[in-house]
Tab-separated table of C-alpha atoms in Angstrom:
chain	number	residue	atom	x	y	z
R	200	MET	CA	-0.051	0.046	-0.033
R	201	ALA	CA	2.829	2.222	1.086
R	202	ASP	CA	4.653	1.329	-2.260
R	203	GLN	CA	1.589	2.250	-4.217
R	204	LYS	CA	1.194	5.542	-2.669
R	205	GLU	CA	4.959	6.319	-3.088
R	206	GLN	CA	4.419	5.032	-6.759
R	207	GLU	CA	1.457	7.514	-7.402
R	208	THR	CA	3.253	10.527	-6.205
R	209	SER	CA	6.369	9.987	-8.113
R	210	VAL	CA	4.535	9.997	-11.305
R	211	PHE	CA	3.843	13.819	-10.669
R	212	THR	CA	7.354	14.541	-9.733
R	213	GLU	CA	8.936	17.595	-11.193
R	214	GLU	CA	12.270	16.210	-10.565
R	215	VAL	CA	14.603	16.126	-13.345
R	216	ILE	CA	15.584	12.467	-13.933
R	217	LYS	CA	18.112	13.124	-16.698
R	218	GLU	CA	19.334	15.266	-19.643
R	219	VAL	CA	18.971	14.050	-23.261
R	220	ILE	CA	20.270	15.630	-26.412
R	221	PHE	CA	17.325	16.228	-28.808
R	222	ARG	CA	19.192	16.061	-32.669
R	223	VAL	CA	16.402	17.842	-34.549
R	224	HIS	CA	16.221	18.282	-38.123
R	225	ARG	CA	16.567	21.690	-39.397
R	226	PHE	CA	15.468	23.191	-42.641
R	227	SER	CA	14.213	26.333	-43.999
R	228	PRO	CA	13.423	27.094	-47.591
R	229	ASP	CA	13.957	30.783	-46.959
R	230	ASP	CA	17.723	30.931	-45.650
R	231	GLY	CA	19.188	28.924	-48.373
R	232	LYS	CA	21.094	26.314	-46.215
R	233	PRO	CA	20.774	22.484	-47.068
R	234	PRO	CA	18.908	20.401	-44.533
R	235	ARG	CA	20.842	19.581	-41.330
R	236	MET	CA	20.630	18.274	-37.592
R	237	GLN	CA	21.011	20.664	-34.607
R	238	ASP	CA	21.496	19.426	-31.111
R	239	TYR	CA	19.628	20.857	-28.020
R	240	LYS	CA	20.102	19.521	-24.466
R	241	VAL	CA	16.343	18.739	-23.050
R	242	PRO	CA	16.185	18.178	-19.340
R	243	VAL	CA	13.708	15.420	-18.884
R	244	LYS	CA	10.958	14.544	-15.942
R	245	ARG	CA	8.881	11.626	-15.718
R	246	GLY	CA	5.939	11.602	-18.050
R	247	MET	CA	7.764	13.714	-20.764
R	248	THR	CA	6.886	13.184	-24.367
R	249	VAL	CA	8.893	13.868	-27.183
R	250	LEU	CA	6.227	16.661	-28.089
R	251	ASP	CA	7.311	18.263	-24.671
R	252	GLY	CA	10.642	18.011	-25.387
R	253	LEU	CA	10.290	19.918	-28.497
R	254	HIS	CA	7.567	22.513	-26.692
R	255	TYR	CA	10.667	22.953	-24.440
R	256	ILE	CA	13.471	23.757	-27.012
R	257	ARG	CA	10.700	26.275	-28.656
R	258	ASP	CA	10.163	28.016	-25.694
R	259	ASN	CA	13.462	28.190	-23.873
R	260	LEU	CA	16.363	27.568	-26.788
R	261	ASP	CA	15.328	28.066	-30.017
R	262	SER	CA	12.021	29.970	-31.026
R	263	THR	CA	12.370	29.270	-34.624
R	264	LEU	CA	11.743	25.514	-34.623
R	265	SER	CA	8.611	24.606	-36.581
R	266	TYR	CA	6.775	21.399	-35.826
R	267	ARG	CA	2.912	20.459	-36.261
R	268	PHE	CA	0.793	19.615	-33.289
R	269	SER	CA	-2.716	20.156	-31.876
R	270	CYS	CA	-4.388	17.787	-29.610
R	271	ARG	CA	-1.403	16.480	-27.465
R	272	MET	CA	-3.457	13.237	-26.863
R	273	ALA	CA	-2.814	11.005	-30.002
R	274	ILE	CA	-6.329	12.371	-31.389
R	275	CYS	CA	-5.551	14.485	-34.084
R	276	GLY	CA	-2.744	12.934	-35.644
R	277	SER	CA	-0.976	16.134	-36.346
R	278	CYS	CA	2.535	15.309	-34.696
R	279	GLY	CA	3.866	12.227	-36.853
R	280	MET	CA	7.516	12.447	-36.787
R	281	PHE	CA	10.612	10.089	-37.417
R	282	ILE	CA	11.812	9.477	-33.928
R	283	ASN	CA	14.806	7.381	-33.119
R	284	ASN	CA	14.211	5.848	-36.811
R	285	LEU	CA	10.575	4.892	-36.670
R	286	PRO	CA	7.265	6.953	-37.346
R	287	ARG	CA	5.410	7.922	-34.204
R	288	LEU	CA	3.272	10.351	-32.840
R	289	ALA	CA	5.576	12.755	-30.979
R	290	CYS	CA	2.865	13.318	-28.191
R	291	LYS	CA	2.542	9.556	-27.534
R	292	THR	CA	6.138	8.701	-27.486
R	293	GLN	CA	7.430	8.935	-23.905
R	294	ILE	CA	11.320	10.343	-23.812
R	295	LEU	CA	12.228	7.735	-20.975
R	296	GLU	CA	10.753	4.780	-22.910
R	297	LEU	CA	13.029	5.475	-25.528
R	298	GLU	CA	15.699	4.363	-23.331
R	299	ALA	CA	18.314	6.690	-25.354
R	300	ASP	CA	20.311	9.320	-24.305
R	301	THR	CA	20.287	10.978	-27.878
R	302	ILE	CA	16.863	11.463	-29.330
R	303	GLU	CA	16.851	12.100	-33.150
R	304	VAL	CA	13.819	13.763	-34.506
R	305	LYS	CA	13.334	14.127	-38.162
R	306	PRO	CA	10.099	15.118	-40.124
R	307	LEU	CA	8.162	11.770	-41.600
R	308	PRO	CA	10.148	10.188	-44.534
R	309	ASN	CA	8.709	9.643	-48.231
R	310	TYR	CA	6.993	13.189	-47.873
R	311	GLU	CA	8.442	16.596	-49.140
R	312	VAL	CA	9.653	18.932	-46.018
R	313	ILE	CA	7.971	22.247	-45.650
R	314	LYS	CA	10.418	23.427	-42.741
R	315	ASP	CA	12.169	21.744	-39.937
R	316	LEU	CA	9.807	19.000	-38.913
R	317	VAL	CA	6.956	19.954	-40.874
R	318	PRO	CA	5.867	17.493	-43.801
R	319	ASP	CA	4.061	18.220	-46.913
R	320	LEU	CA	0.886	16.028	-46.816
R	321	SER	CA	-0.678	17.330	-49.737
R	322	ASP	CA	0.029	14.382	-52.018
R	323	PHE	CA	-1.463	12.142	-48.947
R	324	PHE	CA	-4.392	13.983	-48.835
R	325	GLU	CA	-4.441	13.924	-52.545
R	326	LYS	CA	-4.259	10.038	-52.895
R	327	HIS	CA	-7.114	9.949	-50.163
R	328	ARG	CA	-9.443	11.887	-52.259
R	329	SER	CA	-8.815	10.057	-55.281
R	330	VAL	CA	-10.330	6.945	-53.803
R	331	MET	CA	-13.805	8.643	-53.467
R	332	PRO	CA	-13.801	8.223	-49.535
R	333	TYR	CA	-17.379	9.231	-48.936
R	334	LEU	CA	-21.015	7.336	-49.320
R	335	ILE	CA	-21.905	6.989	-52.805
R	336	ARG	CA	-25.752	6.478	-53.199
R	337	GLU	CA	-27.744	5.836	-56.503
R	338	GLU	CA	-30.796	7.420	-55.200
R	339	GLU	CA	-31.633	11.006	-56.216
R	340	GLU	CA	-29.212	13.452	-54.368
R	341	GLU	CA	-31.986	15.182	-52.957
R	342	LYS	CA	-32.741	12.697	-50.671
R	343	ILE	CA	-29.503	12.279	-49.031
R	344	ASP	CA	-27.925	15.697	-49.357
R	345	PRO	CA	-28.661	17.250	-46.979
R	346	PRO	CA	-30.091	13.925	-45.497
R	347	THR	CA	-33.783	13.382	-45.031
R	348	ASN	CA	-33.394	10.383	-42.543
R	349	GLU	CA	-30.864	7.924	-41.348
R	350	PHE	CA	-29.794	4.890	-43.235
R	351	LEU	CA	-30.562	1.621	-41.370
R	352	GLN	CA	-27.479	-0.385	-40.618
R	353	THR	CA	-27.179	-3.456	-38.051
R	354	PRO	CA	-24.225	-3.344	-35.569
R	355	ASP	CA	-22.498	-6.340	-37.383
R	356	GLU	CA	-22.614	-4.356	-40.728
R	357	LEU	CA	-20.875	-1.644	-38.688
R	358	GLU	CA	-18.078	-3.884	-37.506
R	359	ARG	CA	-17.107	-4.821	-41.100
R	360	PHE	CA	-15.666	-1.353	-41.481
R	361	LEU	CA	-15.367	0.401	-38.171
R	362	GLN	CA	-11.915	-0.464	-37.533
R	363	PHE	CA	-10.830	1.728	-40.587
R	364	ALA	CA	-13.065	4.463	-39.737
R	365	TYR	CA	-10.859	5.137	-36.624
R	366	CYS	CA	-7.841	6.344	-39.057
R	367	THR	CA	-6.861	10.092	-38.221
R	368	LYS	CA	-4.966	10.378	-41.275
R	369	CYS	CA	-1.907	11.074	-39.506
R	370	GLY	CA	0.292	9.849	-42.283
R	371	LEU	CA	2.487	7.380	-40.262
R	372	CYS	CA	1.700	4.319	-42.502
R	373	LEU	CA	3.161	5.723	-45.690
R	374	ALA	CA	6.201	6.912	-43.981
R	375	GLY	CA	6.653	3.301	-42.782
R	376	CYS	CA	5.910	1.652	-46.004
R	377	PRO	CA	8.630	0.216	-48.032
R	378	THR	CA	6.634	0.309	-51.423
R	379	VAL	CA	6.382	4.237	-50.955
R	380	ALA	CA	9.901	4.497	-50.108
R	381	THR	CA	10.630	4.087	-53.827
R	382	ASP	CA	7.496	4.338	-55.449
R	383	LYS	CA	5.829	7.966	-55.388
R	384	VAL	CA	2.533	7.255	-57.280
R	385	PHE	CA	1.559	4.159	-55.220
R	386	LEU	CA	-1.739	5.109	-53.327
R	387	GLY	CA	-0.210	3.767	-50.174
R	388	PRO	CA	-2.158	2.176	-47.196
R	389	MET	CA	-4.395	4.792	-45.971
R	390	ALA	CA	-6.233	5.761	-49.202
R	391	LEU	CA	-6.614	2.001	-50.109
R	392	ALA	CA	-7.812	0.977	-46.251
R	393	GLN	CA	-10.403	3.857	-46.833
R	394	ALA	CA	-11.309	2.472	-50.144
R	395	PHE	CA	-12.058	-0.820	-48.472
R	396	ARG	CA	-13.778	0.990	-45.587
R	397	TYR	CA	-16.011	2.760	-47.974
R	398	ASN	CA	-16.694	-0.492	-50.135
R	399	SER	CA	-17.740	-2.405	-47.176
R	400	ASP	CA	-20.270	0.155	-45.949
R	401	THR	CA	-23.850	-1.006	-46.353
R	402	ARG	CA	-24.777	2.400	-46.801
R	403	ASP	CA	-22.450	2.650	-49.833
R	404	GLN	CA	-23.058	1.670	-53.471
R	405	GLY	CA	-19.759	3.078	-54.959
R	406	PHE	CA	-17.974	-0.169	-55.183
R	407	GLU	CA	-17.900	-0.366	-58.964
R	408	LYS	CA	-16.876	3.393	-59.463
R	409	ARG	CA	-13.991	2.930	-56.867
R	410	LEU	CA	-13.031	-0.245	-58.710
R	411	GLU	CA	-12.045	1.730	-61.803
R	412	LEU	CA	-9.844	3.998	-59.604
R	413	LEU	CA	-8.270	0.768	-58.043
R	414	CYS	CA	-7.548	-1.441	-60.729
R	415	VAL	CA	-4.535	0.473	-61.974
R	416	PRO	CA	-0.562	-0.125	-61.496
R	417	GLU	CA	-0.448	1.882	-58.226
R	418	GLY	CA	-3.522	0.402	-56.686
R	419	PRO	CA	-3.247	-2.340	-53.994
R	420	TRP	CA	-1.675	-4.998	-55.984
R	421	ARG	CA	1.698	-3.194	-55.584
R	422	CYS	CA	1.650	-3.841	-51.896
R	423	HIS	CA	3.342	-7.312	-50.815
R	424	PHE	CA	2.397	-7.269	-47.217
R	425	ALA	CA	5.467	-6.064	-45.306
R	426	GLY	CA	2.793	-4.899	-42.603
R	427	SER	CA	5.153	-2.080	-41.631
R	428	CYS	CA	1.957	0.376	-42.134
R	429	SER	CA	0.124	-1.520	-39.335
R	430	GLU	CA	2.978	-1.670	-36.916
R	431	VAL	CA	3.394	2.251	-37.022
R	432	CYS	CA	-0.163	2.944	-36.729
R	433	PRO	CA	-1.001	4.503	-33.381
R	434	LYS	CA	-4.687	3.814	-33.441
R	435	GLY	CA	-4.755	-0.059	-34.113
R	436	VAL	CA	-6.425	0.817	-37.476
R	437	ASP	CA	-4.333	-2.071	-39.334
R	438	PRO	CA	-4.139	-0.666	-42.752
R	439	ALA	CA	-2.677	-3.684	-44.072
R	440	LEU	CA	-5.551	-5.809	-43.168
R	441	GLY	CA	-7.628	-3.316	-45.207
R	442	VAL	CA	-5.366	-3.349	-48.121
R	443	GLN	CA	-5.365	-7.248	-48.312
R	444	LEU	CA	-9.139	-7.444	-47.460
R	445	LEU	CA	-9.556	-4.950	-50.421
R	446	LYS	CA	-7.519	-7.261	-52.872
R	447	GLY	CA	-9.801	-10.246	-51.983
R	448	GLN	CA	-12.839	-8.216	-52.184
R	449	ILE	CA	-12.125	-7.212	-55.854
R	450	VAL	CA	-11.041	-10.816	-56.787
R	451	PHE	CA	-14.031	-12.418	-55.522
R	452	THR	CA	-16.367	-10.021	-56.638
R	453	LYS	CA	-14.884	-10.014	-60.246
R	454	LEU	CA	-15.057	-13.772	-60.326
R	455	GLY	CA	-18.534	-13.789	-59.065
R	456	LEU	CA	-17.774	-15.776	-56.002
R	457	LYS	CA	-18.838	-12.950	-53.565
R	458	LYS	CA	-22.273	-10.921	-53.986
R	459	PRO	CA	-21.964	-7.258	-53.535
R	460	HIS	CA	-23.377	-6.237	-49.876
R	461	LYS	CA	-26.928	-5.845	-49.009
R	462	ILE	CA	-27.816	-1.972	-49.467
R	463	ALA	CA	-28.825	-0.226	-46.310
R	464	PRO	CA	-32.236	1.374	-46.986
R	465	LEU	CA	-33.278	4.931	-45.915
R	466	ALA	CA	-35.255	4.739	-42.833
R	467	THR	CA	-38.982	5.939	-43.987
R	468	GLU	CA	-40.378	7.322	-40.459
R	469	LYS	CA	-38.208	9.597	-38.082
R	470	PRO	CA	-36.964	7.595	-34.950
R	471	GLU	CA	-38.936	8.756	-31.909
R	472	ALA	CA	-36.471	9.929	-29.192
R	473	LYS	CA	-37.447	10.332	-25.575
R	474	ARG	CA	-35.852	12.256	-22.885
R	475	ARG	CA	-34.605	10.005	-20.129
R	476	PRO	CA	-35.995	10.909	-16.704
R	477	GLY	CA	-33.744	12.952	-14.748
R	478	ILE	CA	-31.978	14.509	-17.578
R	479	PRO	CA	-32.659	18.263	-17.723
R	480	GLU	CA	-33.805	20.328	-20.839
R	481	ALA	CA	-30.823	21.907	-22.467
R	482	PRO	CA	-30.153	25.694	-21.977
R	483	PRO	CA	-31.791	28.088	-24.648
R	484	ARG	CA	-29.582	28.934	-27.739
R	485	THR	CA	-27.260	31.606	-27.259
R	486	VAL	CA	-27.193	32.297	-31.278
R	487	LYS	CA	-30.499	32.729	-32.883
R	488	LYS	CA	-31.315	30.457	-35.856
R	489	GLU	CA	-31.493	32.408	-39.152
C	114	MET	CA	18.434	29.904	-55.285
C	115	ALA	CA	18.696	33.565	-56.582
C	116	ASN	CA	16.241	34.770	-54.244
C	117	GLY	CA	17.881	32.788	-51.235
C	118	THR	CA	15.176	29.919	-50.984
C	119	ILE	CA	15.981	26.249	-51.944
C	120	SER	CA	13.347	23.746	-52.784
C	121	LYS	CA	11.490	21.183	-50.510
C	122	PRO	CA	13.845	18.178	-49.662
C	123	GLU	CA	12.098	15.215	-51.032
C	124	ASN	CA	13.040	13.124	-47.953
C	125	ARG	CA	11.927	9.831	-49.715
C	126	LEU	CA	13.866	6.772	-48.063
C	127	GLY	CA	14.575	5.226	-51.542
C	128	ILE	CA	15.814	1.743	-51.850
C	129	VAL	CA	17.731	2.259	-48.425
C	130	GLY	CA	14.235	2.341	-46.797
C	131	TRP	CA	13.837	-1.312	-48.129
C	132	PHE	CA	16.847	-2.330	-46.014
C	133	TYR	CA	16.579	-0.176	-42.982
C	134	ALA	CA	13.762	2.031	-41.662
C	135	GLY	CA	13.752	1.284	-38.045
C	136	SER	CA	13.145	-1.959	-36.101
C	137	PHE	CA	10.327	-3.762	-37.967
C	138	SER	CA	8.990	-7.582	-37.927
C	139	PHE	CA	10.319	-10.307	-39.874
C	140	GLU	CA	7.707	-9.647	-42.412
C	141	ARG	CA	9.111	-6.432	-43.544
C	142	TYR	CA	12.522	-8.564	-44.344
C	143	ALA	CA	10.353	-11.190	-45.949
C	144	TYR	CA	9.106	-8.538	-48.248
C	145	ILE	CA	12.765	-7.359	-49.056
C	146	LEU	CA	13.743	-10.825	-49.534
C	147	HIS	CA	10.920	-11.349	-51.870
C	148	ARG	CA	11.960	-8.248	-54.112
C	149	ILE	CA	15.449	-9.502	-54.360
C	150	THR	CA	14.970	-13.052	-54.852
C	151	GLY	CA	12.464	-12.076	-57.855
C	152	LEU	CA	15.091	-10.111	-59.386
C	153	GLY	CA	17.685	-12.987	-58.945
C	154	ILE	CA	15.327	-15.404	-60.421
C	155	LEU	CA	14.536	-13.021	-63.267
C	156	LEU	CA	18.228	-12.527	-64.035
C	157	TYR	CA	18.857	-16.434	-63.877
C	158	PHE	CA	16.173	-16.917	-66.210
C	159	LEU	CA	17.967	-14.519	-68.812
C	160	LEU	CA	21.392	-15.980	-68.208
C	161	HIS	CA	19.576	-19.456	-68.681
C	162	ILE	CA	18.126	-18.318	-72.086
C	163	PHE	CA	21.500	-17.020	-73.123
C	164	GLY	CA	23.090	-20.439	-71.951
C	165	SER	CA	20.493	-22.765	-73.555
C	166	SER	CA	20.986	-20.715	-77.064
C	167	ALA	CA	24.392	-22.491	-77.336
C	168	ARG	CA	22.463	-25.468	-78.619
C	169	ILE	CA	21.863	-23.693	-81.626
C	170	SER	CA	25.837	-23.601	-82.406
C	171	GLY	CA	26.033	-27.317	-82.415
C	172	GLN	CA	26.752	-30.025	-79.962
C	173	SER	CA	30.610	-29.302	-79.456
C	174	SER	CA	29.676	-25.692	-78.253
C	175	TRP	CA	26.702	-26.908	-76.055
C	176	GLU	CA	29.248	-29.515	-74.400
C	177	SER	CA	32.002	-27.314	-73.757
C	178	LEU	CA	29.679	-24.732	-72.017
C	179	MET	CA	27.955	-27.314	-70.213
C	180	HIS	CA	31.634	-28.336	-69.117
C	181	PHE	CA	32.466	-24.966	-68.181
C	182	LEU	CA	29.278	-24.323	-66.302
C	183	GLY	CA	30.068	-27.504	-64.411
C	184	LYS	CA	32.485	-25.765	-62.159
C	185	PRO	CA	31.868	-25.485	-58.478
C	186	ILE	CA	31.509	-21.783	-58.541
C	187	PHE	CA	28.797	-22.037	-61.012
C	188	VAL	CA	27.263	-25.142	-59.071
C	189	ALA	CA	27.224	-22.864	-55.923
C	190	GLY	CA	25.441	-20.090	-58.146
C	191	GLU	CA	22.940	-22.315	-59.140
C	192	TYR	CA	22.371	-23.565	-55.715
C	193	LEU	CA	21.916	-20.050	-54.465
C	194	VAL	CA	19.228	-19.709	-57.270
C	195	PHE	CA	17.498	-22.616	-56.109
C	196	ILE	CA	17.421	-21.386	-52.576
C	197	ALA	CA	15.976	-18.010	-53.882
C	198	PHE	CA	13.301	-20.024	-55.549
C	199	CYS	CA	12.260	-21.934	-52.583
C	200	PHE	CA	12.063	-18.858	-50.683
C	201	HIS	CA	10.014	-17.038	-53.273
C	202	ALA	CA	7.795	-19.710	-53.997
C	203	MET	CA	6.826	-20.491	-50.255
C	204	ASN	CA	6.670	-16.651	-49.356
C	205	GLY	CA	4.537	-16.125	-52.597
C	206	ILE	CA	1.961	-18.732	-51.532
C	207	ARG	CA	1.779	-17.024	-48.107
C	208	LEU	CA	1.075	-13.737	-49.658
C	209	ILE	CA	-1.513	-14.969	-51.998
C	210	LEU	CA	-3.305	-16.622	-49.101
C	211	GLY	CA	-2.942	-13.312	-47.167
C	212	GLU	CA	-4.097	-11.374	-50.176
C	213	LEU	CA	-7.245	-13.658	-50.373
C	214	GLY	CA	-8.220	-12.714	-46.876
C	215	PHE	CA	-6.826	-16.109	-45.371
C	216	SER	CA	-4.894	-16.078	-42.121
C	217	ILE	CA	-5.243	-12.453	-41.469
C	218	GLY	CA	-8.104	-12.132	-39.559
C	219	LYS	CA	-11.220	-9.773	-39.550
C	220	PRO	CA	-11.852	-6.276	-38.701
C	221	GLY	CA	-13.015	-5.677	-35.271
C	222	ARG	CA	-12.767	-3.028	-32.530
C	223	PRO	CA	-9.127	-1.783	-32.010
C	224	VAL	CA	-8.743	-2.342	-28.134
C	225	TYR	CA	-5.356	-1.724	-26.930
C	226	PRO	CA	-2.850	-3.636	-27.030
C	227	TYR	CA	-3.574	-3.651	-30.346
C	228	ARG	CA	-3.287	-7.094	-32.333
C	229	ILE	CA	-2.829	-6.588	-36.146
C	230	SER	CA	-3.153	-8.876	-39.008
C	231	LEU	CA	0.472	-9.385	-39.032
C	232	ASN	CA	0.674	-11.020	-35.827
C	233	ARG	CA	-2.371	-13.081	-36.852
C	234	GLN	CA	-0.884	-14.301	-40.078
C	235	ARG	CA	2.554	-15.101	-38.227
C	236	PRO	CA	2.007	-18.822	-37.914
C	237	LEU	CA	1.559	-19.266	-41.282
C	238	LEU	CA	4.888	-17.627	-42.148
C	239	VAL	CA	6.694	-19.921	-39.915
C	240	VAL	CA	5.068	-22.928	-41.380
C	241	PHE	CA	5.991	-21.669	-44.847
C	242	MET	CA	9.770	-20.804	-43.780
C	243	ILE	CA	9.962	-24.225	-42.207
C	244	ILE	CA	8.933	-25.776	-45.638
C	245	ALA	CA	11.250	-23.774	-47.790
C	246	VAL	CA	14.277	-24.526	-45.065
C	247	ILE	CA	13.258	-28.509	-45.856
C	248	PHE	CA	13.418	-27.878	-49.803
C	249	ILE	CA	16.613	-26.022	-49.299
C	250	LEU	CA	18.177	-28.652	-47.527
C	251	LEU	CA	17.074	-31.589	-49.571
C	252	GLY	CA	18.411	-29.352	-52.628
C	253	GLY	CA	21.537	-29.249	-51.084
C	254	TYR	CA	21.817	-32.869	-50.438
C	255	ASP	CA	21.183	-33.168	-54.115
C	256	PHE	CA	23.311	-30.322	-55.506
C	257	PHE	CA	26.394	-31.290	-53.284
C	258	ILE	CA	26.137	-35.094	-52.200
C	259	ALA	CA	23.869	-37.041	-54.409
C	260	GLY	CA	24.434	-35.375	-57.598
C	261	HIS	CA	28.151	-35.982	-57.177
């Protein structure tokens, strides 16, 4: 009991445990200098993440350092970096867990560098857009945009794609992919897993349209299942699984061995929602409806 | 450069990224070996066509080429191609099975610690690598002991 209490208090200690060298990639398109590594000494406290270390450098040592971050809790996927030779989220990587005296922080590989640790994700999002990552319906557009009612989908049908819907588009998978390392046009694990995610959604009828986009040399067949994308994924999305399932989906459907999935119907009646007892009314609107 | 700016570094890992990109599982190295052995088998195929073409120059040139290729270094080289073939074939079957959805599992809710498709198919990888090693050993016996 005493040990447990001691452990709990030590987690919040402000004591500096050790000093590590942050070897950080520096590049600015404006100063005319080639990319280089710069060392900073950072005092490390228990619980400090690599992102905290970068904040320390920016706040105390070098205010010109540029890097991306937002939520600081592995939700937004902004702070993807190449940390000690692996693509990781800086906010999810504890300095002490790296068990190193020197921490090398570089921008995510396989992306162009805008400045310091900031990768250019334009290609990444362009590839995502190219697989039509949205619900495609054959009904008249006025019925679904804006939506008139909900689509009816069972929990089992949801489970078939939900895992891939957890993707935060952090870009780590493309940084880890050995095919992307030498092939700029390969669609990559994120876009392909998202294509599978929408193909498998019973609310979607876009399989044939996506097939035209996927049956190209830079499509799923260029993946040879190294699985590095799934190993580096910070959210357990397992894009390698999505890519392999996409290949099987294409083969079995084209051979006529698998029927297209059932299409989720649009609900005809508005669901009735009743307020549970004891839940107070919402406060009045602060902004008036137009 | 005239205005003091330089273009964005591409930062692509390139072929170095095939060989080293941090500590990944064996499947990453199986991926690299699959590519290298594929290229090696293709190169052997071209050399094989070139060597076989000596047949059209008559029996004597064919026999002299066969005598030349019977040297230990070429036998060892041929055995290397056999090793490459065994690995490529067994790993290829594993990849086809995975690509058709066998051995990799089904999508589920990602619950920490995450169990990914790579972990699920690993027993299959181990089985196919054991089969490859058995073929390689049997081939070695035939190349260097029974064949001489």
